[in-house]
Amino acid sequence: MATTPQQVTTIYPVIAPRLPAATVDYSQQYQDQFTNILRLYFNTIDNFVAQLNANASVVMSNLRVPYGAFSSNVTQTTTANTATLMTMNTTDFSSNVTLNSSNITVEYAGIYNLQFSAQLENSDNAPQDVYIWLRQNGVDITGSTGVVGMEARKNVSDPSHDIKGRNYFLTMNARDNVSIHWSATQNTVSIPFYAASGSPTKPSTQSVVATLTFVSALPT
């Protein structure tokens, strides 16, 4: 009888066999035993691969890897030289990764890849610097700070613009969270949301975009 998707519940892992210790002298019995163990092992591998091939669509359709994609549709400002949380108010996609007060929280332990970008703007007549870094469970992550140099505005009605992004691997335990923080040398620097515009027609610009995706289980 053909296996239906509803019948596929478990794919058992392949476990390497324990091979018998070799004899000092040649032994036909040992060779037969050794060969039989390897034959059974290779048969197990063949069956495992066949099961994967036969049910590839079922395996893939039931594969659930934690991920989250979040963004902000509001303009964000800061006070000069003050640590400020980058806020996000939109969950675009989510599976066992959630947004809680702009903290990205994971349900399961693992190594995760955080990628984010921020739309920056400087309305000052002088260049300014922006610092962006990460906190895990409220604690600054050593080595995570990036420095962005913003050019002076082009004129009084046309500020300078830039978009900066980074990606970072994180070791996270269940219910850990990560947040993105920034500061600027003047409050003339902001992280703006831009509405859709014309000539040519362009969609809106989220002020902050962040994704967190599961990469691997924690090393054992």
Coordinates of C-alpha atoms in Angstrom, one line a residue:
M1 CA 0.0 0.0 0.0
A2 CA 1.3 3.4 -0.9
T3 CA 2.2 5.6 2.0
T4 CA 0.0 8.7 2.3
P5 CA 1.1 12.0 3.8
Q6 CA -1.1 11.4 6.8
Q7 CA 0.8 8.2 7.6
V8 CA 4.2 9.8 7.7
T9 CA 4.8 10.6 11.3
T10 CA 8.4 9.8 12.1
I11 CA 11.6 9.6 10.2
Y12 CA 14.0 7.6 12.3
P13 CA 17.7 8.7 12.3
V14 CA 20.5 6.4 11.1
I15 CA 22.8 5.3 13.9
A16 CA 26.3 4.0 13.1
P17 CA 26.8 0.4 14.1
R18 CA 29.3 -0.9 16.7
L19 CA 31.8 -3.0 14.7
P20 CA 33.3 -6.1 16.3
A21 CA 37.0 -6.0 17.3
A22 CA 39.2 -7.6 14.7
T23 CA 40.8 -11.0 15.3
V24 CA 44.5 -11.5 15.4
D25 CA 44.4 -14.2 12.8
Y26 CA 42.1 -14.4 9.7
S27 CA 38.7 -15.7 10.6
Q28 CA 36.0 -16.4 8.1
Q29 CA 33.3 -16.1 10.8
Y30 CA 34.6 -12.6 11.7
Q31 CA 34.6 -11.5 8.1
D32 CA 31.1 -12.7 7.6
Q33 CA 29.9 -11.0 10.8
F34 CA 31.7 -7.8 9.8
T35 CA 30.3 -7.8 6.3
N36 CA 26.8 -8.5 7.5
I37 CA 26.8 -5.6 10.0
L38 CA 27.9 -3.2 7.2
R39 CA 25.3 -4.6 4.8
L40 CA 22.6 -4.0 7.4
Y41 CA 23.9 -0.5 8.0
F42 CA 24.0 0.5 4.4
N43 CA 20.5 -1.0 3.9
T44 CA 19.3 1.3 6.7
I45 CA 20.9 4.3 5.0
D46 CA 19.3 3.3 1.7
N47 CA 15.9 3.1 3.4
F48 CA 16.3 6.4 5.1
V49 CA 17.2 8.2 1.9
A50 CA 14.3 6.4 0.1
Q51 CA 11.9 7.6 2.8
L52 CA 13.1 11.2 2.4
N53 CA 12.8 11.0 -1.4
A54 CA 9.3 9.4 -1.3
N55 CA 8.0 12.0 1.1
A56 CA 10.0 15.0 0.3
S57 CA 7.0 17.3 -0.1
V58 CA 5.6 16.1 3.2
V59 CA 8.9 16.6 5.0
M60 CA 9.4 20.1 3.6
S61 CA 5.8 21.2 4.1
N62 CA 6.0 20.1 7.8
L63 CA 9.4 21.7 8.4
R64 CA 9.1 24.5 10.9
V65 CA 12.1 26.8 11.4
P66 CA 11.8 29.7 13.8
Y67 CA 11.8 33.2 12.1
G68 CA 10.5 36.7 12.5
A69 CA 10.4 39.8 10.3
F70 CA 9.5 43.1 11.9
S71 CA 9.5 46.8 10.9
S72 CA 8.4 50.3 11.9
N73 CA 6.2 52.8 10.1
V74 CA 6.9 55.7 12.3
T75 CA 9.7 58.3 12.4
Q76 CA 12.1 57.9 15.3
T77 CA 14.1 60.7 17.0
T78 CA 16.6 60.9 19.7
T79 CA 18.3 63.3 22.1
A80 CA 22.0 64.0 21.4
N81 CA 24.4 61.4 22.8
T82 CA 21.6 59.3 24.4
A83 CA 21.1 55.6 24.1
T84 CA 17.7 55.1 22.3
L85 CA 15.8 52.0 21.5
M86 CA 14.9 51.4 17.8
T87 CA 11.2 50.7 17.9
M88 CA 9.2 48.4 15.7
N89 CA 5.5 48.2 15.6
T90 CA 4.7 45.8 12.8
T91 CA 5.1 42.0 12.6
D92 CA 5.4 41.1 9.0
F93 CA 6.1 37.3 9.4
S94 CA 6.6 35.2 12.5
S95 CA 7.0 31.6 13.7
N96 CA 8.1 31.1 17.3
V97 CA 9.9 34.5 17.2
T98 CA 7.8 37.4 18.6
L99 CA 8.0 41.2 19.1
N100 CA 7.5 42.4 22.6
S101 CA 8.0 46.2 23.2
S102 CA 10.5 46.2 20.3
N103 CA 12.4 43.3 21.9
I104 CA 12.7 40.3 19.5
T105 CA 12.1 37.2 21.6
V106 CA 12.7 33.6 20.6
E107 CA 10.8 30.6 21.9
Y108 CA 13.5 28.0 21.3
A109 CA 17.3 28.0 22.0
G110 CA 19.6 28.1 19.0
I111 CA 22.0 30.2 16.9
Y112 CA 20.1 33.0 15.2
N113 CA 21.0 35.4 12.4
L114 CA 19.8 39.0 13.1
Q115 CA 19.7 41.3 10.0
F116 CA 18.5 44.8 10.2
S117 CA 18.5 48.2 8.4
A118 CA 17.7 51.7 9.4
Q119 CA 16.8 54.6 7.2
L120 CA 18.8 57.6 8.4
E121 CA 18.4 61.3 7.9
N122 CA 20.5 64.4 9.0
S123 CA 18.9 67.8 8.8
D124 CA 21.9 69.6 10.4
N125 CA 24.2 71.9 8.4
A126 CA 27.2 69.9 9.8
P127 CA 28.1 66.2 9.5
Q128 CA 27.0 64.0 12.4
D129 CA 27.8 60.5 13.6
V130 CA 25.3 57.7 14.4
Y131 CA 26.1 54.7 16.6
I132 CA 24.1 51.5 16.4
W133 CA 24.5 48.5 18.7
L134 CA 22.7 45.4 20.1
R135 CA 21.5 44.4 23.5
Q136 CA 20.6 40.8 24.5
N137 CA 18.3 40.5 27.5
G138 CA 19.0 44.2 28.2
V139 CA 22.8 43.8 28.2
D140 CA 25.1 45.5 25.6
I141 CA 26.7 42.9 23.3
T142 CA 30.4 43.5 23.1
G143 CA 31.7 44.2 19.6
S144 CA 28.2 45.0 18.2
T145 CA 28.5 48.7 17.7
G146 CA 28.6 50.2 14.2
V147 CA 29.5 53.8 13.5
V148 CA 27.8 55.7 10.6
G149 CA 29.0 59.1 9.4
M150 CA 26.1 61.2 8.1
E151 CA 26.8 64.0 5.7
A152 CA 25.6 67.5 6.2
R153 CA 22.2 68.5 4.7
K154 CA 22.2 69.5 1.1
N155 CA 20.2 72.6 1.8
V156 CA 17.6 73.8 4.4
S157 CA 14.8 71.8 2.8
D158 CA 16.8 68.8 1.7
P159 CA 18.5 66.7 4.4
S160 CA 21.1 64.1 3.8
H161 CA 19.9 60.5 3.6
D162 CA 21.4 57.1 4.1
I163 CA 20.3 53.5 4.8
K164 CA 22.6 51.2 6.9
G165 CA 22.2 47.6 7.6
R166 CA 24.1 44.8 9.4
N167 CA 23.8 41.1 10.1
Y168 CA 24.9 39.4 13.3
F169 CA 24.9 35.8 14.6
L170 CA 23.6 35.4 18.2
T171 CA 23.6 32.5 20.6
M172 CA 20.2 32.6 22.3
N173 CA 18.5 30.5 24.9
A174 CA 14.7 29.9 25.1
R175 CA 12.9 33.2 25.9
D176 CA 16.0 35.3 25.3
N177 CA 15.5 38.6 23.5
V178 CA 17.6 41.0 21.4
S179 CA 17.0 44.7 20.8
I180 CA 18.6 47.4 18.6
H181 CA 19.8 50.7 20.0
W182 CA 21.2 53.9 18.6
S183 CA 22.6 57.3 19.5
A184 CA 23.6 60.4 17.5
T185 CA 25.9 63.3 18.1
Q186 CA 23.0 65.7 17.5
N187 CA 19.2 65.4 17.6
T188 CA 19.1 66.6 14.0
V189 CA 19.6 62.9 13.1
S190 CA 16.4 60.9 12.8
I191 CA 15.2 57.5 11.5
P192 CA 12.3 58.6 9.3
F193 CA 9.3 56.8 7.8
Y194 CA 8.7 58.0 4.2
A195 CA 5.2 57.8 2.7
A196 CA 4.7 56.6 -0.8
S197 CA 5.7 59.2 -3.4
G198 CA 5.4 59.8 -7.1
S199 CA 7.5 60.7 -10.2
P200 CA 8.2 57.8 -10.4
T201 CA 5.7 56.1 -8.1
K202 CA 7.6 54.6 -5.2
P203 CA 6.2 52.6 -2.2
S204 CA 6.6 53.8 1.4
T205 CA 9.8 53.3 3.3
Q206 CA 9.8 51.7 6.7
S207 CA 12.1 53.4 9.2
V208 CA 13.5 50.2 10.6
V209 CA 13.4 46.6 9.2
A210 CA 14.7 43.6 11.2
T211 CA 14.6 39.9 10.7
L212 CA 15.7 37.1 13.0
T213 CA 16.1 33.6 11.6
F214 CA 17.1 30.3 13.1
V215 CA 20.5 29.0 11.9
S216 CA 21.3 25.9 14.0
A217 CA 20.8 24.2 17.3
L218 CA 23.3 25.2 20.0
P219 CA 26.6 23.3 20.0
T220 CA 26.7 20.3 22.3

